[in-house]
Short mmCIF file of C-alpha atoms in Angstrom, two decimals:
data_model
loop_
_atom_site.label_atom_id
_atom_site.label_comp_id
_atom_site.label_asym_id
_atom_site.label_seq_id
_atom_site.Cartn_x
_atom_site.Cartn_y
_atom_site.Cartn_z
CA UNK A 1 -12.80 3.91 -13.02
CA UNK A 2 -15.01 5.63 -9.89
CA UNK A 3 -13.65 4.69 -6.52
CA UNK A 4 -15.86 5.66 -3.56
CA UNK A 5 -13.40 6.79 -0.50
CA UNK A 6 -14.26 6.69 3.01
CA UNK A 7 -13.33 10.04 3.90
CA UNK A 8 -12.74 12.09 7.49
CA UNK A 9 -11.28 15.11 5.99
CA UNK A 10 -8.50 14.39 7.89
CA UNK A 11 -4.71 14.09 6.79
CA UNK A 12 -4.74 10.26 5.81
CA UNK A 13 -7.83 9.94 3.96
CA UNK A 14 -7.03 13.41 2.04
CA UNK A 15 -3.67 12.03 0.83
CA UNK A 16 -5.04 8.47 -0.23
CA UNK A 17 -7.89 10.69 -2.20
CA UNK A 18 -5.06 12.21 -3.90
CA UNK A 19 -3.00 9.29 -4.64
CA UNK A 20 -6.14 7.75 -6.12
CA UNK A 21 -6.50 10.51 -8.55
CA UNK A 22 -2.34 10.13 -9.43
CA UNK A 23 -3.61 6.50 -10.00
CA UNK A 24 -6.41 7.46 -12.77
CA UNK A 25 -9.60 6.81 -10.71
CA UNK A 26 -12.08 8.80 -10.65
CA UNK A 27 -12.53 9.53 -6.42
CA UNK A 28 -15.61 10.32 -4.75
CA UNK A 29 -15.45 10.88 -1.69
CA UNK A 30 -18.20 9.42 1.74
CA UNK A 31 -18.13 10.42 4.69
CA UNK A 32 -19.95 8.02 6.97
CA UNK A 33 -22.62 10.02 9.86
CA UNK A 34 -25.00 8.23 12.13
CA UNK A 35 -27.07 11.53 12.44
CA UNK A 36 -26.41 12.56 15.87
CA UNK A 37 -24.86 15.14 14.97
CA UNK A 38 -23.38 17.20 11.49
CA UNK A 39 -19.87 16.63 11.76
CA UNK A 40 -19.58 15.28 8.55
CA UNK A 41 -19.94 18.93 7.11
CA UNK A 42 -16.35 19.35 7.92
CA UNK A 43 -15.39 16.66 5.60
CA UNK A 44 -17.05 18.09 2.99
CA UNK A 45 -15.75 21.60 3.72
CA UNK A 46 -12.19 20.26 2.90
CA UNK A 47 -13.73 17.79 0.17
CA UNK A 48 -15.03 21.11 -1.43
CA UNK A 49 -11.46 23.09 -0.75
CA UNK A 50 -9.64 20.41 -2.88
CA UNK A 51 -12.27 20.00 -4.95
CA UNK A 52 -13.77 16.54 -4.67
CA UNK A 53 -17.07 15.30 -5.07
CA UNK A 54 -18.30 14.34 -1.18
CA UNK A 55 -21.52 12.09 -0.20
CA UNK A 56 -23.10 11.21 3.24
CA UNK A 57 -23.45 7.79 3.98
CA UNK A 58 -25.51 7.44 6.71
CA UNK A 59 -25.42 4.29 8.77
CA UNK A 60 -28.22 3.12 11.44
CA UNK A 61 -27.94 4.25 14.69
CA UNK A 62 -27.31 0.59 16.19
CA UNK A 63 -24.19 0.53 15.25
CA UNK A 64 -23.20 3.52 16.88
CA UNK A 65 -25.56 2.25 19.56
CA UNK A 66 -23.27 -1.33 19.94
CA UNK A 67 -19.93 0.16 19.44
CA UNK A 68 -20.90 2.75 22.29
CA UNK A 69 -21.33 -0.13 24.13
CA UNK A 70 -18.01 -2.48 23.07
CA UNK A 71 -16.06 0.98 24.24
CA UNK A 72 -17.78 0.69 27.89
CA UNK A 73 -17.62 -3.04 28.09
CA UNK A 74 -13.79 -2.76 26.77
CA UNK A 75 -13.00 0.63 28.79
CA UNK A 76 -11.05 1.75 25.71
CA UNK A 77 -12.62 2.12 22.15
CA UNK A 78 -10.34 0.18 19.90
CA UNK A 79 -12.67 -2.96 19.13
CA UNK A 80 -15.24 0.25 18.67
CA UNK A 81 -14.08 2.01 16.09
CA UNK A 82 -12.89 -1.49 14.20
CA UNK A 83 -16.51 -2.39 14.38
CA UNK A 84 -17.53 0.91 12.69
CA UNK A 85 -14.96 1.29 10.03
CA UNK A 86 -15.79 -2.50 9.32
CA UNK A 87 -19.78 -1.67 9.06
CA UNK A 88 -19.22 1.20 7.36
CA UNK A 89 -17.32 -0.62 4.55
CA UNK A 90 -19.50 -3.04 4.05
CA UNK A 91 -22.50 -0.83 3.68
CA UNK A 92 -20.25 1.33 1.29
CA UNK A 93 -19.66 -2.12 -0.70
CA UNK A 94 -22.80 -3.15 -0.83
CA UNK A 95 -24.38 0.01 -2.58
CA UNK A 96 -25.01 -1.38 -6.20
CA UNK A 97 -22.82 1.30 -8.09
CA UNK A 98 -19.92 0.91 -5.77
CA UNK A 99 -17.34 -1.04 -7.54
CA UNK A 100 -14.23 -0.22 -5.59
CA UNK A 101 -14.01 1.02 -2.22
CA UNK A 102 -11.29 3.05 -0.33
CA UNK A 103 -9.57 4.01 2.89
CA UNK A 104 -6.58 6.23 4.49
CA UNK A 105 -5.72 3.37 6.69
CA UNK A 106 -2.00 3.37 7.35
CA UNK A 107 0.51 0.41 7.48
CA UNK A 108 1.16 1.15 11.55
CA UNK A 109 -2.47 1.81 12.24
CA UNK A 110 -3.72 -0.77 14.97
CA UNK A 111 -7.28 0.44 13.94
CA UNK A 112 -8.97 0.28 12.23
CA UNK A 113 -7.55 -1.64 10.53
CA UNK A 114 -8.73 -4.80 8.36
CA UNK A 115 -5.67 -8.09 8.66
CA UNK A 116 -5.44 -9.92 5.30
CA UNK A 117 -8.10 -12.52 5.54
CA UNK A 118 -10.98 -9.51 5.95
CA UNK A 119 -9.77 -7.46 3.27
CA UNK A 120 -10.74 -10.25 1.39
CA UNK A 121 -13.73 -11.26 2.60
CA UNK A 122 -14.53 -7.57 2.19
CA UNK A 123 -13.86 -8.34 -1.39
CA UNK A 124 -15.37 -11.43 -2.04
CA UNK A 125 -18.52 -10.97 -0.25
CA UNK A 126 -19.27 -7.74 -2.05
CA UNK A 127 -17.68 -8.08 -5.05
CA UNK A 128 -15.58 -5.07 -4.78
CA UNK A 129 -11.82 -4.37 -4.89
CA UNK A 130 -10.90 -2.41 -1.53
CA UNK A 131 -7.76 -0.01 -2.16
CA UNK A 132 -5.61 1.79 0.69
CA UNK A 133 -3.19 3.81 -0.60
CA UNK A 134 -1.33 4.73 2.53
CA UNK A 135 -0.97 0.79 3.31
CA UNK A 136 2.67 0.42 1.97
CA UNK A 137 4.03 3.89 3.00
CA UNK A 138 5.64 4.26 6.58
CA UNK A 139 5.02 7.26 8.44
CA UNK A 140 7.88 9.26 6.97
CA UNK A 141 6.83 8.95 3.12
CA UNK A 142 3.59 9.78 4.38
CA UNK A 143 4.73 12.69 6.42
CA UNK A 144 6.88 13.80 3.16
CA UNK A 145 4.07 13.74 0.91
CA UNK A 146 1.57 15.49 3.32
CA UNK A 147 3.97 18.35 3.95
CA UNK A 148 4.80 19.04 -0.53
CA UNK A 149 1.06 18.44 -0.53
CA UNK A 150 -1.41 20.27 1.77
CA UNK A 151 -1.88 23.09 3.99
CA UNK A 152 -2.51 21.57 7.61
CA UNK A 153 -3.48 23.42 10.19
CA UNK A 154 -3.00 22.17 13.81
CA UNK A 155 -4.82 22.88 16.95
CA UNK A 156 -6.06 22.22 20.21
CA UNK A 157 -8.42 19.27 20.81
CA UNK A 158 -11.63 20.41 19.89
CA UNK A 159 -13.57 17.83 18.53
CA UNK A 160 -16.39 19.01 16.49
CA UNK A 161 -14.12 20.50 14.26
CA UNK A 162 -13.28 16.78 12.68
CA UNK A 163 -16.13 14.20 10.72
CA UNK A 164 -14.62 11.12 12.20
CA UNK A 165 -16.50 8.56 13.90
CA UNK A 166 -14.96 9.03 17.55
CA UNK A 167 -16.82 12.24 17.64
CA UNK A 168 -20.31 10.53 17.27
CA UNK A 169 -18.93 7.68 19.95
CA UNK A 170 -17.99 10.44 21.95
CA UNK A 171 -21.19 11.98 21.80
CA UNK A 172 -23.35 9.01 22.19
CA UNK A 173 -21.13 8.22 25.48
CA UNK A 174 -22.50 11.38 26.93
CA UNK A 175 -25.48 11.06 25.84
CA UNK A 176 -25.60 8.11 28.22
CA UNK A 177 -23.94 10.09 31.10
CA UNK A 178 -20.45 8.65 30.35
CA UNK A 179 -17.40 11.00 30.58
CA UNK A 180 -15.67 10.02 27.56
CA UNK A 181 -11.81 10.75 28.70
CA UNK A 182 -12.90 7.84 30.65
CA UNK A 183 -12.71 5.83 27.62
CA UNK A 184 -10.85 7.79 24.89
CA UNK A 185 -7.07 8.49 25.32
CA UNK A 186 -6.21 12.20 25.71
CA UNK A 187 -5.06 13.95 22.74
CA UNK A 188 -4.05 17.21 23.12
CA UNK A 189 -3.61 18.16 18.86
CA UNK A 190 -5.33 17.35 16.14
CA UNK A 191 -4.85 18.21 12.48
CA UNK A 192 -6.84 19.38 9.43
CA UNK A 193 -6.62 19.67 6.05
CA UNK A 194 -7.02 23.60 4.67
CA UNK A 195 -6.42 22.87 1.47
CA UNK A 196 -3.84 22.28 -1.21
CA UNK A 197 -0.10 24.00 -1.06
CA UNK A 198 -0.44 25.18 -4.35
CA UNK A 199 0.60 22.94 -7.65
CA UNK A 200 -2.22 20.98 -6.73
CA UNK A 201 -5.80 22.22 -7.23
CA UNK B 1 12.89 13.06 -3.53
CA UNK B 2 15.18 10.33 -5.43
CA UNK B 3 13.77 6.73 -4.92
CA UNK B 4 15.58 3.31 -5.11
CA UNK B 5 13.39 0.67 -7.14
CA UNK B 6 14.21 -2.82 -6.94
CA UNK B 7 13.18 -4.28 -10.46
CA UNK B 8 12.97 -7.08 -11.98
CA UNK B 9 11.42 -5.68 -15.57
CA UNK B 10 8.01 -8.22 -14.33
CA UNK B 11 4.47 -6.90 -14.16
CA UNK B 12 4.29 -5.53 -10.73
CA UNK B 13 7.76 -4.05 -9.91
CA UNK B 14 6.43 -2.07 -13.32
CA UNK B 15 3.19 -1.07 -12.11
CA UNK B 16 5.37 -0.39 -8.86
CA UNK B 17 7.86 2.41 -10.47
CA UNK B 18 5.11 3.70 -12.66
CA UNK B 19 2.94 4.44 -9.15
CA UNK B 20 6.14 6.46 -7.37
CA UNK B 21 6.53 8.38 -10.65
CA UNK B 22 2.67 9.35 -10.61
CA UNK B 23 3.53 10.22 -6.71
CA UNK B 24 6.41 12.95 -7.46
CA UNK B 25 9.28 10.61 -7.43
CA UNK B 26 12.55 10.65 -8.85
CA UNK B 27 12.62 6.34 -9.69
CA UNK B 28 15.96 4.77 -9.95
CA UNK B 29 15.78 0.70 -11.03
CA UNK B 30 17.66 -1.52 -9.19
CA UNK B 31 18.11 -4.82 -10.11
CA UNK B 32 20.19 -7.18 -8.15
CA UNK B 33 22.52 -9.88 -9.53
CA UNK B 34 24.90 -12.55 -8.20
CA UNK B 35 27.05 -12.38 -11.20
CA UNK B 36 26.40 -15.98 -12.06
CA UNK B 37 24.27 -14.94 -14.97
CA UNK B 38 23.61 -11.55 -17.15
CA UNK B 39 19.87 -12.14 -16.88
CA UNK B 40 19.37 -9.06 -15.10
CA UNK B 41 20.03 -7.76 -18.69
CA UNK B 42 16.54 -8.22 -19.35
CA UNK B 43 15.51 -5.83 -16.74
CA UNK B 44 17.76 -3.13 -18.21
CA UNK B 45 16.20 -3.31 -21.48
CA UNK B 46 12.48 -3.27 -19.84
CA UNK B 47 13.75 0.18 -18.06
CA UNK B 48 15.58 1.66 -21.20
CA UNK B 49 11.82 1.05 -23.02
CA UNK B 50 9.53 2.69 -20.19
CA UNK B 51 12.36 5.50 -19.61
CA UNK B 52 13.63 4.72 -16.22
CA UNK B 53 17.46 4.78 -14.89
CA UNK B 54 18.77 1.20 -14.29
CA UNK B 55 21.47 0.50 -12.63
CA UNK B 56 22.83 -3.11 -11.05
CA UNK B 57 23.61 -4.28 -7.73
CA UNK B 58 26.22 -6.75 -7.26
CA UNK B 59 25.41 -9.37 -3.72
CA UNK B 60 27.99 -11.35 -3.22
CA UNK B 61 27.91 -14.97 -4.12
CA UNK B 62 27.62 -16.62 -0.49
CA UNK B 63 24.02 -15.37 -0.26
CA UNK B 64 23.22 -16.83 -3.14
CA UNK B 65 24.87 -20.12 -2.23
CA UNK B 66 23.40 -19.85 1.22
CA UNK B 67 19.94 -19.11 -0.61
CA UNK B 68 20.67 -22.50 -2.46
CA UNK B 69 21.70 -24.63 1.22
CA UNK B 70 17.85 -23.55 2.76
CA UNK B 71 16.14 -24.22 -0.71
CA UNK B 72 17.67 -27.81 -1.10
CA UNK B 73 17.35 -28.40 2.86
CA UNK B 74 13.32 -27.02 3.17
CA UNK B 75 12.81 -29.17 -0.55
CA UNK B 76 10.98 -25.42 -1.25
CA UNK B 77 12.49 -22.04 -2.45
CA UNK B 78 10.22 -19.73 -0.06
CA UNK B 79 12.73 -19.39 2.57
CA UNK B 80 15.57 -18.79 0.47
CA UNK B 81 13.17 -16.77 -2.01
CA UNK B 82 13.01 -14.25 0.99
CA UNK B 83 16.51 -14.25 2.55
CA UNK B 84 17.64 -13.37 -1.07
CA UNK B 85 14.96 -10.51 -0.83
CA UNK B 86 15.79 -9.18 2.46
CA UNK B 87 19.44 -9.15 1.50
CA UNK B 88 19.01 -7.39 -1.48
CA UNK B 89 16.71 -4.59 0.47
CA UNK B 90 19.40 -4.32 3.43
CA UNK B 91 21.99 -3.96 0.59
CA UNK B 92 20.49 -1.27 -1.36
CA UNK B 93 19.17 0.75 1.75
CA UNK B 94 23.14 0.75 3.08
CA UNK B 95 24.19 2.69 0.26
CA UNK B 96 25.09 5.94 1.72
CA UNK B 97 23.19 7.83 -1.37
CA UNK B 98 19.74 5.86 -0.65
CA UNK B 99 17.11 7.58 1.22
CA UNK B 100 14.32 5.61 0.21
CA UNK B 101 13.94 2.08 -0.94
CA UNK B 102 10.68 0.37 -2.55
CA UNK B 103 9.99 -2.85 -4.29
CA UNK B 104 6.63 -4.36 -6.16
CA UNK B 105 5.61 -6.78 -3.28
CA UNK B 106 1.70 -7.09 -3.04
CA UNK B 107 -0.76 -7.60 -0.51
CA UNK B 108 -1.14 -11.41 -1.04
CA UNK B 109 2.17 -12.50 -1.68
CA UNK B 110 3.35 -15.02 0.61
CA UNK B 111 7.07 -14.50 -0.31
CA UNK B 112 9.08 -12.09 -0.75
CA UNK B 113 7.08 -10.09 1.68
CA UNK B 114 8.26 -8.40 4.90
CA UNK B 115 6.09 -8.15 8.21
CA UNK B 116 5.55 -4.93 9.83
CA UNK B 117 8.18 -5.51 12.27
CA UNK B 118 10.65 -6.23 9.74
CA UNK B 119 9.78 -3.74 7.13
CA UNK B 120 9.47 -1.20 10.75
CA UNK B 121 13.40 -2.81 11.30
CA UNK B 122 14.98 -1.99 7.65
CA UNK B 123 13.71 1.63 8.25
CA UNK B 124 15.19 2.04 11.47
CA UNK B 125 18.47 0.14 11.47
CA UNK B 126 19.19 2.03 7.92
CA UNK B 127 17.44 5.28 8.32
CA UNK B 128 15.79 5.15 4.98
CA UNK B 129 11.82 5.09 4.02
CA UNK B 130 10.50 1.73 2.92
CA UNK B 131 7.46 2.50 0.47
CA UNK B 132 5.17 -0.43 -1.30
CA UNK B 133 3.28 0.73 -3.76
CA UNK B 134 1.21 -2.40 -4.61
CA UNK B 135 0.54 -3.66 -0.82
CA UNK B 136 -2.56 -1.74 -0.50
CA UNK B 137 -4.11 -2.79 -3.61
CA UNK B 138 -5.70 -6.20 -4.32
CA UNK B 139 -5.32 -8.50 -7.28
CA UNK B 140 -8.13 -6.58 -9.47
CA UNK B 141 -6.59 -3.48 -8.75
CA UNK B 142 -3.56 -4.20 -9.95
CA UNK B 143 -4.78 -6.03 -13.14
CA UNK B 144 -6.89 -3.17 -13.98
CA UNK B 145 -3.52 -0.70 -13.47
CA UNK B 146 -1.55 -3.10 -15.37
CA UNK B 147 -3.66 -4.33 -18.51
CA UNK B 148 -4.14 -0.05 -19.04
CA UNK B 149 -1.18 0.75 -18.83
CA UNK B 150 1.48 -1.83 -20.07
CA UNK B 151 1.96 -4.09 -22.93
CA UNK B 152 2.47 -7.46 -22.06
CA UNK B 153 3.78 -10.35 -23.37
CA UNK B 154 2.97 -14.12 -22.01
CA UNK B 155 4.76 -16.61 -22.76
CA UNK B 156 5.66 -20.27 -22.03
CA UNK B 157 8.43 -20.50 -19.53
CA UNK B 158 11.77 -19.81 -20.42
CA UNK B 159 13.62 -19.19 -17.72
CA UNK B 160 16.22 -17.07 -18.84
CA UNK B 161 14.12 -14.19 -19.99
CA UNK B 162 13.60 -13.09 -16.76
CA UNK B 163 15.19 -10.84 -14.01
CA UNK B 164 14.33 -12.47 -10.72
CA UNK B 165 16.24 -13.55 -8.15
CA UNK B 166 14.48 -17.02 -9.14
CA UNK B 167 16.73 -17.52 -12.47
CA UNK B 168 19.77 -17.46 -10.26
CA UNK B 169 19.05 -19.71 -7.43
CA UNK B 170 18.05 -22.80 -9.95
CA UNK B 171 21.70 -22.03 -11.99
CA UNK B 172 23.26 -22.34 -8.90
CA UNK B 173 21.31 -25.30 -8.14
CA UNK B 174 22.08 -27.10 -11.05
CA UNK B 175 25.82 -26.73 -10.65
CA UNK B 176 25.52 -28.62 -7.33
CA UNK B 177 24.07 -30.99 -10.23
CA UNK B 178 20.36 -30.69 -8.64
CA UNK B 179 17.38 -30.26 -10.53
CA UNK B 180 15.32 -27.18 -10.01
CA UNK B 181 12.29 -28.79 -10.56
CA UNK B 182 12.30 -31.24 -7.47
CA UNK B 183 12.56 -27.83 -5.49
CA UNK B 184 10.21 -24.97 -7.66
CA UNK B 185 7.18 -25.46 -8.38
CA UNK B 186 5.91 -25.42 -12.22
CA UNK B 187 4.99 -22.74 -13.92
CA UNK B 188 4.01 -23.34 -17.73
CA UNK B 189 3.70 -19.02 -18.44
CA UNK B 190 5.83 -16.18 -17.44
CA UNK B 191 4.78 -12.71 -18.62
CA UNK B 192 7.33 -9.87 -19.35
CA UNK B 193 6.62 -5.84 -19.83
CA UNK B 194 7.48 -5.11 -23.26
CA UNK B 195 6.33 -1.32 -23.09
CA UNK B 196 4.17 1.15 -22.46
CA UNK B 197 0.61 0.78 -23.91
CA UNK B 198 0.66 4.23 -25.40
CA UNK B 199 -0.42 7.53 -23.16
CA UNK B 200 2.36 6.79 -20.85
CA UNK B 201 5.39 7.28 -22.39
#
């Protein structure tokens, strides 16, 4: 049972990757990259360090293109990153060997997020099943199972250092001559996953 | 990390325990009762066969009589389906040895099932986690989970053979001398865990 995992390298995705292997599937893991930049090497850094299998899945530069321009139509980048996360599922699901496809999205995430009725659309359309682990778990379970699990380290914004998709948005916004703090809310920490505590390898 | 279960000894609240046990939990079943009947007898010998603690949890008999008063006044169960759910989960998280309280509602179940602000609201007015296992998994999921890892039996109804709060609520109905069936819709199988299929023991 292979489940392909959308996968930042981040805190989230890492601990639904591990719940799917508790589960019995077989994870591999995708980072999604529009090419603007190599990012995505930092998911597969901590992919490697826990020792999953990690894939690129590249996606055309249009939609990075349209969701740069959602963020300055909207002033704020929600409906943005929804409209990535949603492309980059479907492009996940529609790769012939995908059967089931996977996210770290969280119960109290606004987004991305996908409501009810696209989840199964998502499922329907491609044929797939679509699995988030994290989506019955409040933030303390997941909190409690992040802390027995992994080694986190915790910085100072600096943005390169993660292989999610706001870095590319926030890239492509500059690329246009946009200060992104214009758009993007200020965050002054950001986690990372360094690998596993210890009974896990 | 000690979890409380509710379980009815069914398919999913299975599949439900199994998944905290595969996450490093320490699963205690739960199964509520009214006192009306000892069908929650069934659920006890469902745990004693896949090796979980079962214990029972008394409700008192007005919220199962209130239950009755919405079910015969909507002509539907689904309202007091879901009272009888949220007082069971308010009940068990009150207990001052619970920290954590779970039950085997899914993604596209219309009842029992508890919004975000409500399942945000048990958390916080009882300071206790809230985990679903099965809400972030879709119907194929979970009959790919189950049909691996349980043996089940289907059978035609016979209402007595079960643990849900659903056995209950049409007893008490027909003592007011109603019949269950103008309210609950028909069901011609039921399907009951006998064991485990044979790795998981």
């Amino acid at each position: 049972m292979i489940v392909h995992h959308l996968y930042s390298g981040g805190k989230d995705s890492s601990l639904s990757a591990w719940i799917l292997t508790r589960l019995g599937y077989e994870v591999r893991l995708v980072t999604v990259s529009f090419g603007t930049l190599d990012n995505w090497r930092f998911a597969r850094e901590t992919a490697e360090r826990l020792g999953f299998e990690h894939q690129v899945l590249y996606l055309p530069r249009e939609v990075l293109e349209r969701a740069a321009d959602m963020a300055v139509s909207d002033g704020h980048p929600n409906n943005a990153i929804q409209f990535i996360h949603e492309q980059a599922l479907e492009a996940l699901a529609s790769l012939p060997e995908v059967e089931r496809v996977s996210d770290g999205t969280r119960r109290d995430d606004r987004v991305p997020f996908l409501d009810l009725p696209r989840a199964r659309s998502l499922e329907d359309r491609f044929n797939v099943a679509y699995i988030r682990p994290l989506l019955g778990l409040g933030y303390k379970t997941i909190r409690e199972l992040t802390e027995r699990l992994f080694v986190v380290e915790i910085r100072e914004s600096e943005e390169l250092e993660k292989a999610d998709y706001e870095v590319e948005l926030r890239h492509v916004l500059r690329e246009r001559g946009i200060d992104p703090l214009e758009i993007f809310p200020k965050r002054h920490y950001q986690s990372r996953v360094l690998g596993w505590r210890g009974e896990e390898t």
